[in-house]
Coordinates of C-alpha atoms in Angstrom, one line a residue:
M861 CA 16.0 -3.9 18.5
H862 CA 12.7 -6.2 17.8
C863 CA 11.6 -4.0 15.2
L864 CA 14.8 -3.7 13.2
V865 CA 15.0 -7.8 13.5
M866 CA 11.2 -7.9 12.3
V867 CA 12.4 -5.2 9.6
I868 CA 15.2 -7.3 8.4
L869 CA 12.6 -10.4 8.4
F870 CA 10.6 -8.7 6.2
L871 CA 13.2 -7.9 3.7
A872 CA 14.6 -11.3 4.0
A873 CA 11.6 -12.9 3.4
A874 CA 10.9 -10.6 0.0
I875 CA 14.7 -11.5 -0.9
F876 CA 14.0 -15.5 -0.3
V877 CA 11.1 -15.7 -2.5
N878 CA 12.2 -14.4 -5.7
P879 CA 14.1 -17.3 -7.0
L880 CA 11.7 -19.9 -5.9
T881 CA 9.5 -19.1 -8.9
D882 CA 11.8 -18.5 -11.5
G883 CA 11.5 -21.9 -13.2
I884 CA 8.0 -20.7 -13.8
D885 CA 7.3 -19.8 -17.7
N886 CA 3.9 -18.3 -17.4
G887 CA 4.3 -14.8 -16.2
T888 CA 0.7 -14.5 -14.4
I889 CA 1.1 -17.9 -12.6
R890 CA 4.7 -16.9 -11.2
V891 CA 3.4 -13.7 -9.9
V892 CA 0.6 -15.2 -8.0
V893 CA 2.5 -18.2 -6.6
K894 CA 5.3 -16.2 -5.9
E895 CA 3.3 -13.4 -4.1
L896 CA 1.1 -16.1 -2.0
I897 CA 4.4 -18.0 -1.1
R898 CA 5.7 -14.4 0.2
I899 CA 2.6 -13.9 2.4
G900 CA 2.8 -17.1 3.8
V901 CA 6.5 -17.0 4.5
T902 CA 6.6 -13.4 5.7
V903 CA 3.5 -13.4 7.9
G904 CA 4.8 -16.6 9.2
L905 CA 8.0 -15.6 10.4
L906 CA 6.5 -12.5 12.0
W907 CA 3.9 -14.2 13.8
L908 CA 6.6 -16.8 15.1
Y909 CA 8.8 -14.0 15.9
A910 CA 6.2 -12.2 18.0
R911 CA 5.0 -15.8 19.9
L912 CA 8.9 -16.2 21.0
F913 CA 9.5 -13.3 22.0
F914 CA 6.4 -11.1 23.0
K915 CA 4.2 -14.2 24.3
K916 CA 1.2 -12.2 23.2
S917 CA -1.3 -12.9 20.7
S918 CA -1.9 -11.7 17.3
A919 CA -5.0 -9.9 18.7
Y920 CA -2.7 -8.0 21.0
F921 CA -1.3 -6.1 17.7
G922 CA -4.4 -5.6 16.0
I923 CA -4.3 -8.8 13.9
H924 CA -7.1 -10.3 14.7
Q925 CA -7.6 -13.9 13.6
R926 CA -11.1 -13.5 11.6
F927 CA -10.7 -11.2 9.0
K928 CA -13.3 -8.3 9.0
T929 CA -13.7 -5.1 8.1
E930 CA -16.2 -2.0 8.5
K931 CA -17.9 -0.9 4.9
I932 CA -17.0 2.4 5.6
W933 CA -13.1 1.4 4.8
V934 CA -14.2 -0.4 1.8
F935 CA -16.0 3.0 0.7
V936 CA -12.9 4.8 1.6
G937 CA -10.6 2.7 -0.1
L938 CA -12.6 3.1 -3.6
A939 CA -13.1 6.8 -3.1
L940 CA -8.9 7.6 -2.6
P941 CA -8.0 6.2 -6.1
L942 CA -11.6 7.3 -7.8
T943 CA -10.9 10.9 -6.6
V944 CA -7.3 10.8 -8.0
I945 CA -8.7 10.1 -11.3
V946 CA -11.6 12.0 -11.4
F947 CA -9.1 15.0 -10.3
Y948 CA -6.8 14.4 -13.1
I949 CA -9.5 14.1 -15.9
L950 CA -11.2 17.3 -14.6
T951 CA -7.9 19.1 -14.6
Q952 CA -6.9 18.0 -18.2
Y953 CA -3.4 17.1 -16.6
V954 CA -4.1 13.5 -18.3
V955 CA -6.0 12.3 -21.4
F956 CA -7.8 8.6 -21.8
E957 CA -5.6 6.8 -24.1
K958 CA -8.1 4.5 -26.2
Q959 CA -6.7 0.8 -26.7
D960 CA -7.7 -2.1 -29.0
Q961 CA -10.2 -4.3 -27.3
L962 CA -7.9 -6.7 -25.1
P963 CA -8.8 -10.5 -24.8
L964 CA -10.5 -12.0 -22.4
N965 CA -7.4 -14.1 -21.2
T966 CA -5.6 -11.0 -21.4
V967 CA -8.3 -9.1 -19.4
L968 CA -8.6 -12.0 -16.6
T969 CA -4.8 -12.4 -16.4
F970 CA -4.3 -8.4 -15.7
I971 CA -7.6 -8.6 -13.0
I972 CA -5.8 -11.8 -11.1
G973 CA -2.6 -10.5 -11.3
S974 CA -3.3 -7.1 -9.7
F975 CA -5.2 -8.6 -7.4
I976 CA -2.7 -10.9 -5.9
T977 CA -0.2 -8.4 -5.8
A978 CA -2.3 -6.0 -4.2
C979 CA -3.2 -8.4 -1.6
S980 CA 0.5 -9.5 -0.9
A981 CA 1.6 -5.7 -0.3
G982 CA -1.5 -4.8 1.7
V983 CA -1.7 -7.7 3.9
I984 CA 2.3 -8.1 4.7
E985 CA 3.1 -4.3 4.8
E986 CA 0.0 -3.4 6.8
I987 CA 0.3 -6.6 9.4
L988 CA 4.1 -5.4 9.7
F989 CA 3.9 -1.5 9.8
R990 CA 0.3 -1.4 11.6
G991 CA 0.1 -4.3 13.5
Y992 CA 3.6 -5.3 15.4
L993 CA 5.8 -2.2 14.8
F994 CA 2.9 0.1 15.9
K995 CA 2.0 -1.6 18.8
L996 CA 5.6 -2.2 20.0
I997 CA 6.8 1.6 19.7
E998 CA 3.1 2.8 20.9
D999 CA 3.9 0.6 24.3
K1000 CA 7.4 1.5 24.4
W1001 CA 6.6 5.4 24.0
N1002 CA 2.9 6.4 22.9
A1003 CA 0.9 6.6 20.2
V1004 CA 2.5 9.7 18.5
M1005 CA 5.4 8.1 18.3
A1006 CA 4.1 4.8 17.1
V1007 CA 2.2 6.6 13.9
L1008 CA 5.4 9.1 13.2
V1009 CA 8.2 6.4 13.6
T1010 CA 6.3 3.6 11.5
S1011 CA 5.3 6.3 8.8
V1012 CA 8.8 7.7 8.4
L1013 CA 10.1 4.0 8.2
F1014 CA 7.3 3.1 6.0
G1015 CA 8.2 6.1 3.6
A1016 CA 11.9 5.3 3.5
L1017 CA 11.6 1.7 2.6
H1018 CA 9.9 2.5 -0.3
L1019 CA 13.0 4.0 -2.1
L1020 CA 14.3 0.5 -2.1
T1021 CA 11.6 0.1 -4.8
V1022 CA 13.0 2.6 -7.3
N1023 CA 16.6 3.0 -9.0
G1024 CA 17.8 6.3 -10.8
Q1025 CA 16.3 8.7 -8.2
Q1026 CA 17.1 12.5 -8.2
L1027 CA 16.9 14.5 -4.9
L1028 CA 13.5 15.9 -5.7
D1029 CA 12.1 12.0 -6.2
V1030 CA 13.6 11.1 -2.7
C1031 CA 12.0 13.6 -1.2
L1032 CA 8.5 12.9 -3.1
I1033 CA 8.9 9.8 -2.1
L1034 CA 9.5 10.4 1.4
I1035 CA 7.1 13.1 2.1
A1036 CA 4.2 11.1 0.2
G1037 CA 5.1 7.6 2.0
T1038 CA 5.4 9.4 5.4
L1039 CA 1.9 10.9 4.5
V1040 CA 0.2 7.3 3.5
G1041 CA 1.7 5.6 6.7
I1042 CA 0.0 8.7 8.9
L1043 CA -3.2 7.7 7.0
F1044 CA -3.1 4.2 7.4
S1045 CA -1.7 4.3 11.1
L1046 CA -4.7 6.4 12.1
I1047 CA -7.5 4.1 10.5
V1048 CA -5.5 1.2 12.8
Y1049 CA -5.5 3.5 15.8
K1050 CA -8.8 4.6 15.5
T1051 CA -10.3 1.2 15.0
R1052 CA -7.6 -0.9 16.4
V1053 CA -7.7 -3.5 13.7
V1054 CA -5.4 -4.1 11.0
W1055 CA -7.8 -5.4 8.6
N1056 CA -9.4 -2.0 7.8
A1057 CA -6.0 -0.4 6.9
V1058 CA -5.2 -3.5 4.7
V1059 CA -8.6 -3.2 3.0
V1060 CA -7.8 -0.1 2.0
H1061 CA -4.1 -0.4 1.0
I1062 CA -5.4 -3.3 -1.3
I1063 CA -8.0 -1.1 -3.1
W1064 CA -5.5 1.3 -3.7
N1065 CA -3.0 -0.9 -5.0
F1066 CA -5.1 -2.8 -7.1
F1067 CA -6.0 0.4 -9.0
M1068 CA -3.1 2.3 -9.1
N1069 CA -0.3 0.2 -8.6
S1070 CA -1.5 -2.7 -11.0
K1071 CA -2.1 -3.3 -14.7
I1072 CA -5.9 -2.1 -13.9
V1073 CA -5.4 1.6 -14.5
Q1074 CA -2.0 3.2 -15.5
F1075 CA -0.7 6.7 -15.7
V1076 CA 2.0 7.1 -18.3
S1077 CA 4.3 9.9 -19.8
A1078 CA 3.7 11.7 -23.1
G1079 CA 6.7 9.8 -24.7
E1080 CA 6.2 6.2 -23.1
Q1081 CA 5.3 3.6 -25.4
N1082 CA 5.6 0.2 -23.8
H1083 CA 2.9 0.0 -21.4
S1084 CA -0.1 -2.6 -21.0
S1085 CA -3.2 -2.5 -18.8
L1086 CA -6.8 -2.3 -18.8
V1087 CA -7.3 1.8 -18.7
I1088 CA -4.2 4.3 -19.6
F1089 CA -4.3 7.7 -19.0
R1090 CA -1.5 9.6 -20.4
F1091 CA -0.1 12.8 -18.7
T1092 CA -0.7 16.2 -20.5
S1093 CA 2.1 17.7 -18.6
D1094 CA 6.0 16.6 -17.8
S1095 CA 6.1 18.6 -14.4
I1096 CA 7.5 16.0 -11.9
W1097 CA 4.8 17.2 -9.4
I1098 CA 2.0 16.3 -11.4
T1099 CA 3.7 13.0 -12.6
G1100 CA 5.2 11.9 -9.4
G1101 CA 8.4 11.4 -11.1
T1102 CA 10.5 8.5 -10.9
F1103 CA 8.2 6.4 -8.6
G1104 CA 5.0 7.7 -9.9
I1105 CA 1.7 9.4 -9.2
D1106 CA 1.4 7.9 -5.9
V1107 CA 3.8 10.5 -5.0
A1108 CA 2.5 13.5 -6.8
V1109 CA 1.7 16.8 -5.0
P1110 CA -2.2 16.4 -5.7
V1111 CA -2.5 13.0 -4.4
A1112 CA 0.0 14.1 -1.8
V1113 CA -3.1 17.0 -0.7
M1114 CA -5.5 14.3 -0.8
Y1115 CA -3.6 11.9 1.6
V1116 CA -3.5 15.1 3.9
L1117 CA -7.4 15.7 3.8
T1118 CA -8.2 12.3 4.2
I1119 CA -5.4 12.4 7.0
S1120 CA -7.5 15.6 8.6
W1121 CA -10.5 13.7 8.3
L1122 CA -9.3 10.5 10.6
A1123 CA -8.1 12.7 13.1
F1124 CA -11.4 14.3 13.8
R1125 CA -13.1 11.0 13.6
K1126 CA -14.3 9.2 16.9
P1127 CA -12.7 6.0 17.7
N1128 CA -14.4 2.7 16.7
V1129 CA -17.4 4.7 15.7
L1130 CA -19.1 4.3 12.3
L1131 CA -20.3 6.9 10.2

């Protein structure tokens, strides 16, 4: 019941925040303000609920007051998107598309907007799924159940972000989303610090789900980002279909390899 309520708070906060910034004309400022409000409202509601019903500090859920992460997770966070980009270039599944030189203010707009949006998703989702929900389920059952339940739920909720999905799209999102959830869960389980997963999540979103790097289909015309890679294949297994490259099969294989490394890594031991 508590897990369900916290998920509802998470969704309600996202819905509540959207209309608050509709009056801001500047797109970048609107996104930045909206996401900052969303972080504050969501994290505040989850913290308040936990304090009222569980009488536990945030540190009990792996959410330490001081933001601190090990350097290895910054490296992992950078290695994941770079591995995907290098793989797709070397296999010639994409070609680099040269763009006209962008003005400095446009570049700064892309970077700021992408970073704030990445931080919003990374902080909120990790605090909810790998912080509160993970610990609640682990206390109720065990760590294996905590990893599986939160990961499947994490993958399922991403179905809400895409419209017009075919059955194959749904399967790819559920499978890849669950794998990503397992990856982040293992980071937290091995380190007992949510911020380590937050860092990896933010870096991934900054590069792969933003206006920094975009993978676009052969016929897509409306796109705008700092770096564009155009697919040479229209196979849903390669492109990821409706959701995008995050759920493509080669990327899912990378998730599995990273999970395997995490599974054999000793808890709280730096490389």
